Tab-separated table of C-alpha atoms in Angstrom:
chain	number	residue	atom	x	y	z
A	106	UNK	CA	-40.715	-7.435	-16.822
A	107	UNK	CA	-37.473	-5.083	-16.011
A	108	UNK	CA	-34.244	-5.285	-17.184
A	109	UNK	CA	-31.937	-7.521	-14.877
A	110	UNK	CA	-31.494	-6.432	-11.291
A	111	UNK	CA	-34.064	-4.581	-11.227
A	112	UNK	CA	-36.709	-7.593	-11.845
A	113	UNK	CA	-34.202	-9.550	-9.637
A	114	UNK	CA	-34.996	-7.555	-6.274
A	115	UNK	CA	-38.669	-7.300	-7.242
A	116	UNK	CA	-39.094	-10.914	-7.641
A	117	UNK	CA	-37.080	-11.287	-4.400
A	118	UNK	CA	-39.064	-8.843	-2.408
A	119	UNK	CA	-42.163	-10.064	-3.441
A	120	UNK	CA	-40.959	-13.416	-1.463
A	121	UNK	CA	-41.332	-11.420	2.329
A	122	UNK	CA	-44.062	-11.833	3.978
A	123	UNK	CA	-46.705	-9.364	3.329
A	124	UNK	CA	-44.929	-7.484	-0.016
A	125	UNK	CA	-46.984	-8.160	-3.001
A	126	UNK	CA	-45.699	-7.312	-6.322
A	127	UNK	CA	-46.912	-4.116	-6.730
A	128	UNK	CA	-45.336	-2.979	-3.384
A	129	UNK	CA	-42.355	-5.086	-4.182
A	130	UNK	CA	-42.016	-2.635	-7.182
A	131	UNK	CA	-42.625	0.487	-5.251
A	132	UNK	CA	-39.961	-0.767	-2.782
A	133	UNK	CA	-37.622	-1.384	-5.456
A	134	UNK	CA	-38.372	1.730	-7.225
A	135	UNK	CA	-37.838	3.742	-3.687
A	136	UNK	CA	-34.624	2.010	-3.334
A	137	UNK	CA	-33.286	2.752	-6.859
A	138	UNK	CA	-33.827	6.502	-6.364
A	139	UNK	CA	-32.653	6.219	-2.322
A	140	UNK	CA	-29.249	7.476	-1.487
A	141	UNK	CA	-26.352	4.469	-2.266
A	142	UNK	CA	-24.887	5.086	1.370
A	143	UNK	CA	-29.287	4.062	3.069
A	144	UNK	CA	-28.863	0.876	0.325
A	145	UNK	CA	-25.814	0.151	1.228
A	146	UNK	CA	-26.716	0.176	4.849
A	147	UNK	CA	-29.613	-2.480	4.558
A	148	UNK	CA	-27.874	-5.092	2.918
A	149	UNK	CA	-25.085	-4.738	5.473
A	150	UNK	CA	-27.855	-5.078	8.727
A	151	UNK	CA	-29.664	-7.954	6.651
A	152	UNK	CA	-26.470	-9.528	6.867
A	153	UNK	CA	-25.813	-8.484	9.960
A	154	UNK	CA	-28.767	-10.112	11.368
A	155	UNK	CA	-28.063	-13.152	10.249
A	156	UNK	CA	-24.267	-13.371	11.726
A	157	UNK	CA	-25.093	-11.406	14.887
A	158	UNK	CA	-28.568	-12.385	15.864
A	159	UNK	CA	-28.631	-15.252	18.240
A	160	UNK	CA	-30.901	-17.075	20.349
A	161	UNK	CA	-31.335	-16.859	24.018
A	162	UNK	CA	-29.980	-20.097	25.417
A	163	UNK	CA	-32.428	-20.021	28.684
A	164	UNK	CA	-35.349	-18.368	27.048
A	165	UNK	CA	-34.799	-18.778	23.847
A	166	UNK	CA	-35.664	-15.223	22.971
A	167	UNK	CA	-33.649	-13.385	20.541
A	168	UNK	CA	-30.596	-11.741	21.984
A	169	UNK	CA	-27.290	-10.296	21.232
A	170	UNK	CA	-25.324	-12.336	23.655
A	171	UNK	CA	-25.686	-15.958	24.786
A	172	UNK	CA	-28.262	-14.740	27.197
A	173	UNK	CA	-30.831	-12.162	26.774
A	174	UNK	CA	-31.452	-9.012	28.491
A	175	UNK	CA	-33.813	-10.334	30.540
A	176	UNK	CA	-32.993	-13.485	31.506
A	177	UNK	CA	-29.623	-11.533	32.463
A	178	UNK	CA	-31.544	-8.630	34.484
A	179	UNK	CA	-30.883	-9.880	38.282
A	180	UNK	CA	-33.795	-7.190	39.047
A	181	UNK	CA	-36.265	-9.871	37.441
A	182	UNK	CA	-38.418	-12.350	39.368
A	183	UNK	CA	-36.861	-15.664	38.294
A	184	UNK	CA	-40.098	-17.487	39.859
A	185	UNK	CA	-42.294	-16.496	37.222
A	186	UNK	CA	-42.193	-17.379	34.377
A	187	UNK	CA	-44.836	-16.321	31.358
A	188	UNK	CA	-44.844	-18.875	27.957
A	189	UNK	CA	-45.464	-17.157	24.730
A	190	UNK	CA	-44.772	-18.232	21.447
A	191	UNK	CA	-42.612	-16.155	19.758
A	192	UNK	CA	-40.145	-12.975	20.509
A	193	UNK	CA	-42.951	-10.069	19.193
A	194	UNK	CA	-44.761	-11.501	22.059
A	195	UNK	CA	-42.359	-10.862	24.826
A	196	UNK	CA	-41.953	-7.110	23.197
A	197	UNK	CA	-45.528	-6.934	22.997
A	198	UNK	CA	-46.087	-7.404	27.096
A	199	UNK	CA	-42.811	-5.642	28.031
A	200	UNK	CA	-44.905	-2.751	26.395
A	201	UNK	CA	-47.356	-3.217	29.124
A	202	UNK	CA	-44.807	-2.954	32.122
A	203	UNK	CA	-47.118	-5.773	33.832
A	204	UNK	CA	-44.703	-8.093	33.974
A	205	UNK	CA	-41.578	-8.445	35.979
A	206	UNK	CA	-40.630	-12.484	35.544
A	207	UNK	CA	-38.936	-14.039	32.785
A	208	UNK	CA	-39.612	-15.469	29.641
A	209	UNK	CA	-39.845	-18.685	27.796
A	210	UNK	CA	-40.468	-18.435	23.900
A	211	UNK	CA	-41.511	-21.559	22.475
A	212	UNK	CA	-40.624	-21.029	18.874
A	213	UNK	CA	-44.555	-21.280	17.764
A	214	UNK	CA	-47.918	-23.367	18.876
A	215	UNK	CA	-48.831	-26.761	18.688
A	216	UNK	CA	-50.810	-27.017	15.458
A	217	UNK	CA	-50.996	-30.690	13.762
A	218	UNK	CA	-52.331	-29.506	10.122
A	219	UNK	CA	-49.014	-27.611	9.614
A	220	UNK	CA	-47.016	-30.318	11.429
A	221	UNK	CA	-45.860	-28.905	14.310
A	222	UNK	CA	-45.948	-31.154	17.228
A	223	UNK	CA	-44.572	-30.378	21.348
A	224	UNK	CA	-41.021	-31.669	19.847
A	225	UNK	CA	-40.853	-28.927	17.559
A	226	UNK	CA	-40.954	-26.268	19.990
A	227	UNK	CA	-39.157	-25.690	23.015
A	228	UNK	CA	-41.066	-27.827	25.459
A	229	UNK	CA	-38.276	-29.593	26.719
A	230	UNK	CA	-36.208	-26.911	27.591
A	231	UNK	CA	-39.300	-25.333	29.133
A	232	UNK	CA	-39.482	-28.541	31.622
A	233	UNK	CA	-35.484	-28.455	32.593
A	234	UNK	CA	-36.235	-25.078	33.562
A	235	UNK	CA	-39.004	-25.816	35.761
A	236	UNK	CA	-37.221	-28.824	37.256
A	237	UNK	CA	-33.828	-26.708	37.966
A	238	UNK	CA	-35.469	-23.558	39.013
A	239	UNK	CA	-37.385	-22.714	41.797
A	240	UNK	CA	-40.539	-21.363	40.114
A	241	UNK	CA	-44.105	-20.919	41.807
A	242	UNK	CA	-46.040	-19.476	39.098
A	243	UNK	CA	-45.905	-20.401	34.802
A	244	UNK	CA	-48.334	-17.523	33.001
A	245	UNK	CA	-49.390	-19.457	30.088
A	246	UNK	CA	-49.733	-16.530	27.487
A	247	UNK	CA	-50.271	-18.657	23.892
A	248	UNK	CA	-52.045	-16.738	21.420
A	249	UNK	CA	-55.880	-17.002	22.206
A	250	UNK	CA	-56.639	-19.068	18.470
A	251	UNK	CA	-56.849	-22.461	17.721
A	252	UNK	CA	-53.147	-23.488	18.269
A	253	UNK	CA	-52.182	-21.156	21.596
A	254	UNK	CA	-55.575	-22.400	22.837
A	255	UNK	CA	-54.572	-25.968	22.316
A	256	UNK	CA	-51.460	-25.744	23.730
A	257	UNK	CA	-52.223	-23.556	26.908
A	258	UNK	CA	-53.742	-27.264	28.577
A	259	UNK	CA	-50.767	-29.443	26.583
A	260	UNK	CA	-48.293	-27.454	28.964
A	261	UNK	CA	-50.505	-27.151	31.734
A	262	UNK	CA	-51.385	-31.338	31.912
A	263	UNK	CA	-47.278	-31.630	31.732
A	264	UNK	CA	-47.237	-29.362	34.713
A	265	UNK	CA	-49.674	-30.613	36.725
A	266	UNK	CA	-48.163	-32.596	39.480
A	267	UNK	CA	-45.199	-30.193	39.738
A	268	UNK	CA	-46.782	-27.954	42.335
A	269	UNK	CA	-46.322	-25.148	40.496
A	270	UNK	CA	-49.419	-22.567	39.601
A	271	UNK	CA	-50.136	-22.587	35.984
A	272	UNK	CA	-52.274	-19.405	34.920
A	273	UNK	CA	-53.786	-18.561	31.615
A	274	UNK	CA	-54.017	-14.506	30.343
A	275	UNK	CA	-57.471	-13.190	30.851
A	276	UNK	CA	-59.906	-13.350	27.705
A	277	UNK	CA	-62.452	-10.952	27.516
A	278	UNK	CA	-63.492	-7.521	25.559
A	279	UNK	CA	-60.419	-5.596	24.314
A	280	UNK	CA	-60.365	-2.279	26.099
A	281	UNK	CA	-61.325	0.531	23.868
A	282	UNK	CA	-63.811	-1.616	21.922
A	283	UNK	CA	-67.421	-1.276	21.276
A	284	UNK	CA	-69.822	-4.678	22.663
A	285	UNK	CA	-71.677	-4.785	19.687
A	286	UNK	CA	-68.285	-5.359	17.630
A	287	UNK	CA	-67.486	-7.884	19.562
A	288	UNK	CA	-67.446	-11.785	17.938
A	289	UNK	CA	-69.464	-13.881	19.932
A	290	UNK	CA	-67.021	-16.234	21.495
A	291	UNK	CA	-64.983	-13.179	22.492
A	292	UNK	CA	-68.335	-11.519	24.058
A	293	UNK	CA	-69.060	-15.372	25.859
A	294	UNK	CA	-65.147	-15.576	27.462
A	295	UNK	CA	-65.878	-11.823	29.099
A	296	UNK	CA	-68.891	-13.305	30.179
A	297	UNK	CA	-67.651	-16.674	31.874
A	298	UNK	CA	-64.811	-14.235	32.971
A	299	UNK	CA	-66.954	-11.628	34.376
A	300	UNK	CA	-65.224	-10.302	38.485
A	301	UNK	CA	-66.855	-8.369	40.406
A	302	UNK	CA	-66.833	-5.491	41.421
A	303	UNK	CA	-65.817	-4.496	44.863
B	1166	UNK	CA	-37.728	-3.157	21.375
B	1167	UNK	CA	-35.607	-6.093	20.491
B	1168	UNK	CA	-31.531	-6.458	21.033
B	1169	UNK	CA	-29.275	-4.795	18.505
B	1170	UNK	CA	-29.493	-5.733	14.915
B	1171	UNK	CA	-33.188	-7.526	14.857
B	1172	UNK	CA	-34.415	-3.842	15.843
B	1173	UNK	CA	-31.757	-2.097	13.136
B	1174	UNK	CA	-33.458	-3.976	11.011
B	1175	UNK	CA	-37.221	-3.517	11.779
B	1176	UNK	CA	-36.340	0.234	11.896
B	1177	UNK	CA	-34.847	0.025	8.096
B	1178	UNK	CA	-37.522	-1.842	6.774
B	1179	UNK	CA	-40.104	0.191	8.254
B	1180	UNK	CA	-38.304	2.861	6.463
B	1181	UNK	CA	-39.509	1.563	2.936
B	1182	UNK	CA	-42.927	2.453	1.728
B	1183	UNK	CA	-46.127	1.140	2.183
B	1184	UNK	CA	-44.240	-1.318	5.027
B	1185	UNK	CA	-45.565	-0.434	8.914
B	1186	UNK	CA	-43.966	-1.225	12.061
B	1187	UNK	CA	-46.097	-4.585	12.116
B	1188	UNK	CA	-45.022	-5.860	8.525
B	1189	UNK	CA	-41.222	-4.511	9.334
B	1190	UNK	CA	-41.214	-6.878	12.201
B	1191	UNK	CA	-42.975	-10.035	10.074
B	1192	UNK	CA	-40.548	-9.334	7.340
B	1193	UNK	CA	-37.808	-8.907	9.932
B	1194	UNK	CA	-38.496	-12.501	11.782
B	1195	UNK	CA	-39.095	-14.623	8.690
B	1196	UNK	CA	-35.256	-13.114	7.111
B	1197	UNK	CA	-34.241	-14.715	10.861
B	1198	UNK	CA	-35.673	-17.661	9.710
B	1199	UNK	CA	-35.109	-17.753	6.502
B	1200	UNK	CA	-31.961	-19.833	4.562
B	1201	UNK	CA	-28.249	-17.292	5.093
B	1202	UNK	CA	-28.192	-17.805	1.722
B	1203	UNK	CA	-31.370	-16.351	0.913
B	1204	UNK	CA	-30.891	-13.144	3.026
B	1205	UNK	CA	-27.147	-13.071	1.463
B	1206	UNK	CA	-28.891	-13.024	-2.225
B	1207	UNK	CA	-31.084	-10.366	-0.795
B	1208	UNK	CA	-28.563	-8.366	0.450
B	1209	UNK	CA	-26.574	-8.573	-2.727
B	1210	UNK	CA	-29.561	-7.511	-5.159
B	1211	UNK	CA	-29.696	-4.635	-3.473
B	1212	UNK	CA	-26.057	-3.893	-3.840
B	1213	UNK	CA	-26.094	-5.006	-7.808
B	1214	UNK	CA	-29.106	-2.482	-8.240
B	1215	UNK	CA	-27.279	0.248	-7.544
B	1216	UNK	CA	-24.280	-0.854	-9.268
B	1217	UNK	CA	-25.934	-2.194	-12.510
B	1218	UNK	CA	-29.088	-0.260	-12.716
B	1219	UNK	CA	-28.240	2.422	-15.617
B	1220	UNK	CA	-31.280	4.658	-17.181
B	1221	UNK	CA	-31.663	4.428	-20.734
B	1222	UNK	CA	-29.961	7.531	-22.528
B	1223	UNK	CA	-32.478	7.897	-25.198
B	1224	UNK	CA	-35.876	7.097	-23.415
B	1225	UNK	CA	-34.914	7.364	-19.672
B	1226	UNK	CA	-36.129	3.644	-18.757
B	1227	UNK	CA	-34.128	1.279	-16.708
B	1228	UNK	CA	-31.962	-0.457	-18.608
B	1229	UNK	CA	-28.866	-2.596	-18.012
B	1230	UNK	CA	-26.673	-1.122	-20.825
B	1231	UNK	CA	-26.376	2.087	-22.148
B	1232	UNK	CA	-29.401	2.240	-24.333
B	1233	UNK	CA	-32.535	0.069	-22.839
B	1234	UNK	CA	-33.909	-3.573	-24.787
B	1235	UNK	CA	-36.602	-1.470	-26.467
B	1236	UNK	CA	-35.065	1.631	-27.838
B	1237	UNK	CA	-32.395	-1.003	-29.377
B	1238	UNK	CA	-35.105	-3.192	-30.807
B	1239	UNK	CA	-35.368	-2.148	-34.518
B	1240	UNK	CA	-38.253	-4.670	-34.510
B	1241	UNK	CA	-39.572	-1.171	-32.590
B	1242	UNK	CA	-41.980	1.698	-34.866
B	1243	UNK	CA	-39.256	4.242	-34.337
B	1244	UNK	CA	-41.740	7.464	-35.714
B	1245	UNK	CA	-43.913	6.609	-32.500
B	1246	UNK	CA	-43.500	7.961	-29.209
B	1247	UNK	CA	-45.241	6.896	-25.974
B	1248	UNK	CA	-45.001	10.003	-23.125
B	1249	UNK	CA	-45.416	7.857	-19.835
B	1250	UNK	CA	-44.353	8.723	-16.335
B	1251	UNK	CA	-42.503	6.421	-14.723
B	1252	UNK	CA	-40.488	2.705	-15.565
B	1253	UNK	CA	-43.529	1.102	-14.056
B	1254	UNK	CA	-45.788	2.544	-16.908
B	1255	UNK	CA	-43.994	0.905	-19.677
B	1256	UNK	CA	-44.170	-2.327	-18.024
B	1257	UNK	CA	-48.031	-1.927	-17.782
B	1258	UNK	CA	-48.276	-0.523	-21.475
B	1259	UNK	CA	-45.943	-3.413	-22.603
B	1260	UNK	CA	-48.258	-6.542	-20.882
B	1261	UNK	CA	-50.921	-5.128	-22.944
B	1262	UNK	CA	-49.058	-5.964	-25.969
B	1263	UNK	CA	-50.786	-3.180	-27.794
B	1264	UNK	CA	-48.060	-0.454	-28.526
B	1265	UNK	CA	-45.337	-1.397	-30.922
B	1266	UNK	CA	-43.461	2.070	-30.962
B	1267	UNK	CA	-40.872	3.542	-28.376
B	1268	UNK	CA	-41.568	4.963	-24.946
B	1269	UNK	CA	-40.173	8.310	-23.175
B	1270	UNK	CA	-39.941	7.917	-19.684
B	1271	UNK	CA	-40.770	11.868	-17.899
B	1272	UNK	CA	-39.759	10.503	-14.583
B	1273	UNK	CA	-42.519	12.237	-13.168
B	1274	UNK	CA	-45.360	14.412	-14.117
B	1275	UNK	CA	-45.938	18.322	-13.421
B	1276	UNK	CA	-47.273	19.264	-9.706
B	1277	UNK	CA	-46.836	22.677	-8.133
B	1278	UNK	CA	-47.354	21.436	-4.852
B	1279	UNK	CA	-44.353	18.501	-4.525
B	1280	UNK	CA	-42.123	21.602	-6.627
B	1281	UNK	CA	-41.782	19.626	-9.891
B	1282	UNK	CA	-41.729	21.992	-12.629
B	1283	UNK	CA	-41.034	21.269	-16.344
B	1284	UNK	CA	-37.293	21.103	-15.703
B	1285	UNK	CA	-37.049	18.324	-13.066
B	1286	UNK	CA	-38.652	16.122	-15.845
B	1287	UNK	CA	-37.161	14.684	-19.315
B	1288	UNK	CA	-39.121	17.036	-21.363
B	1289	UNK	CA	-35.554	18.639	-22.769
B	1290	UNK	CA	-34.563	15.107	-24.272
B	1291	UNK	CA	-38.276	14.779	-25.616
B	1292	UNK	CA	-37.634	17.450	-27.303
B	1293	UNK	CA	-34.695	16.811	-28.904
B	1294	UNK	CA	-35.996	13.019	-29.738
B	1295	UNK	CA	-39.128	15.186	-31.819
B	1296	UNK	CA	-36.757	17.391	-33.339
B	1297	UNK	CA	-33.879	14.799	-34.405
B	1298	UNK	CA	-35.793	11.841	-35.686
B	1299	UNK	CA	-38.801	11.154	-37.697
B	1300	UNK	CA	-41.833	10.669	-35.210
B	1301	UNK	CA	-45.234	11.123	-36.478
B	1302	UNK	CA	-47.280	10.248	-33.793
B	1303	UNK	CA	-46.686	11.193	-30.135
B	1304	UNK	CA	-49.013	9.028	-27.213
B	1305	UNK	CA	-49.425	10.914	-24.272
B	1306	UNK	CA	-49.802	8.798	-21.597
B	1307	UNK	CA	-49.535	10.195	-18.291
B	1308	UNK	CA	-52.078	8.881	-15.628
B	1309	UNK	CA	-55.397	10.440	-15.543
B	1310	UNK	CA	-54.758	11.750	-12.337
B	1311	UNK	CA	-54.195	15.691	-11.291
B	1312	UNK	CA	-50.601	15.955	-12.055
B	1313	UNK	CA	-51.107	13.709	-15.391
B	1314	UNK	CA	-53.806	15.485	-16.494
B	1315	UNK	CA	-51.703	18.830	-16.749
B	1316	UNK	CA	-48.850	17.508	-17.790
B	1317	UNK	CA	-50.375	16.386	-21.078
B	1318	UNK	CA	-52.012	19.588	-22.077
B	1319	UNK	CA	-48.347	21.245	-21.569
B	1320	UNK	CA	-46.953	18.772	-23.564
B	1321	UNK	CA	-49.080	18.687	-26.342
B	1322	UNK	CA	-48.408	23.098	-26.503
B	1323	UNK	CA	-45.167	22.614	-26.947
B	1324	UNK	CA	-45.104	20.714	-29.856
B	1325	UNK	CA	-47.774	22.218	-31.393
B	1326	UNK	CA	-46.251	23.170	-34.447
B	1327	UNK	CA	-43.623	20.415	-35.402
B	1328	UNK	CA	-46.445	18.783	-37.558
B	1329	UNK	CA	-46.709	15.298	-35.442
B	1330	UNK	CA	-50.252	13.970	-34.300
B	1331	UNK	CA	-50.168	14.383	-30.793
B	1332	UNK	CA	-53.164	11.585	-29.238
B	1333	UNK	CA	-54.157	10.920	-25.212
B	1334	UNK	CA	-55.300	7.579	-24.169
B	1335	UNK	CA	-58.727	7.153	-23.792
B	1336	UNK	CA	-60.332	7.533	-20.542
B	1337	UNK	CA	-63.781	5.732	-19.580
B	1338	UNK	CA	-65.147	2.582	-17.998
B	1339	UNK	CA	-62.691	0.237	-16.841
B	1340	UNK	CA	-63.486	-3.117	-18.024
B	1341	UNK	CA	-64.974	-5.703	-15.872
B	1342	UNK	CA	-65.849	-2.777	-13.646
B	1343	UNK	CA	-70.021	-2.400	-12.690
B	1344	UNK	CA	-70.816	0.924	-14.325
B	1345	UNK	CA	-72.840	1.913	-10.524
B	1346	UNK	CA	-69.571	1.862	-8.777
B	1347	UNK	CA	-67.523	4.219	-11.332
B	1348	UNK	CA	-67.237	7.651	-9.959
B	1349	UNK	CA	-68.567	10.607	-11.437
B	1350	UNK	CA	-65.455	11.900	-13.301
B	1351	UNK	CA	-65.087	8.547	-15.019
B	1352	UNK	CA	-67.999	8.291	-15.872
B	1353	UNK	CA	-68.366	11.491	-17.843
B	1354	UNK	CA	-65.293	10.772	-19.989
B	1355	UNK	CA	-67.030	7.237	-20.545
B	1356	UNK	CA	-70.168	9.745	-21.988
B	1357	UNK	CA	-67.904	12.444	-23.740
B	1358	UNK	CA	-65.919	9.725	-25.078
B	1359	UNK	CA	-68.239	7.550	-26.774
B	1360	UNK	CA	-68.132	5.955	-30.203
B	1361	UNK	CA	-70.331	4.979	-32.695
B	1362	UNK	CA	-71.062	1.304	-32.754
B	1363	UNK	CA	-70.790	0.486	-36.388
């Protein structure tokens, strides 16, 4: 145990996600020899993010504004939309440059042993879209585990009579990967997904 | 990339060691989540540690006063010294609950190659500690690493001849450990270093 603050900001960084409490003390050690002004700096964007941060109120991405980047960005297909579940997804396929439609962030996945159900997540909003907008295609991109799998068909049963085609991403071997590495249920969706070759 | 101070944020925390770009972001989303008050007590640690946080005048620990909670127990062996690194050393030493004397904090140990000589450590104050009070035993206990190794040797020269018993914690097996898995180095201290069973 440290004296006072120090054991303080230990025992609060050893809350995040991640930061055990020997990294907790490295981090606080790092920060108690950092320059004041790079200290200083953090605690003012920590509480920055919390005043300034907001929620995208189409999408539901995060965003500076009332509406995101890209839900703002006339240059973006407003007939597509791709579902993920949170906002590291939609950074993680603009990284790709794939994907010119919008977004709509759900807030997580359908998953009944931590007690999230469709209400908690933004399913409703998700439907007033696709009632008010003219959309032809809805890119279901859930995670591909237990939950995202589960609630790929939960959307795509809501959908179904809306005339609007619902598409899942592909599973299959991640590029760069060796065959014999891969699990077996991974090795089984390339297989079921196999195209071929023209 | 995410909108303004989300990605501030992920870029700060990603700044503190042993956190990647990955675990910036987790840490980053669950503060977005997380209670305002929570993230304001965060953000005010951090301030108060660099505010509050003094080092000990006598032994070089953190402390929150002038003088740190051990060097102003008299509960503490005052004639025994313990030569450890860093604050994080005493607070291993002390959960042991072996060591009854007073610590010296180096803030560092002696390596050629990061440019820490002699003088960018607390060897001066040690000094004056052995020469103005009694202290009959002196612990080396730098870690039994490279830098540690050297610094002890170094130490123990220059107080050769003030008449104190100068001792190095042993090295050996760790407990608990499997003796095939130790490496080689270990190993031969556990050899060099063994005792009669009486």
């Amino acid at each position: 145990m440290y004296e006072g603050a120090v054991q303080d900001l230990i025992d609060e960084l050893g809350r995040l996600p991640g930061v055990g409490p020997k990294s907790a003390q490295r981090i606080a050690f790092h920060l108690l020899a950092a320059e004041p002004a790079d200290v200083e700096q953090l605690a003012a964007t920590l509480l920055r993010v919390k005043n300034e941060v907001k929620f995208c109120s189409i999408c539901g991405n995060v965003a500076q504004a009332e509406v995101c980047r890209i839900c703002s960005d006339a240059r973006r297909d407003p007939a597509v939309i791709c579902v993920v579940e949170e906002p590291k997804d939609v950074v993680a396929i603009e990284r790709t440059r794939e994907f010119r439609g919008r977004y709509h962030v759900l807030g997580g996945a359908i998953s009944p042993i931590d007690g999230v159900g469709p209400d908690d997540l933004r399913i409703r909003e998700l439907m007033v879209r696709l009632r008010d907008d003219v959309i032809t295609e809805l890119i279901l991109a859930t995670d591909p585990n237990l939950e995202g799998e589960a609630t790929a068909p939960y959307l795509a049963r809501l959908v179904k009579d809306m005339g609007i085609t619902v598409t899942r991403l592909a599973s299959g071997l991640p590029v760069g990967g060796d065959l014999e590495y891969a699990d077996e249920v991974t090795l089984g969706r390339a297989f079921s997904g196999r195209r071929r070759i023209e």
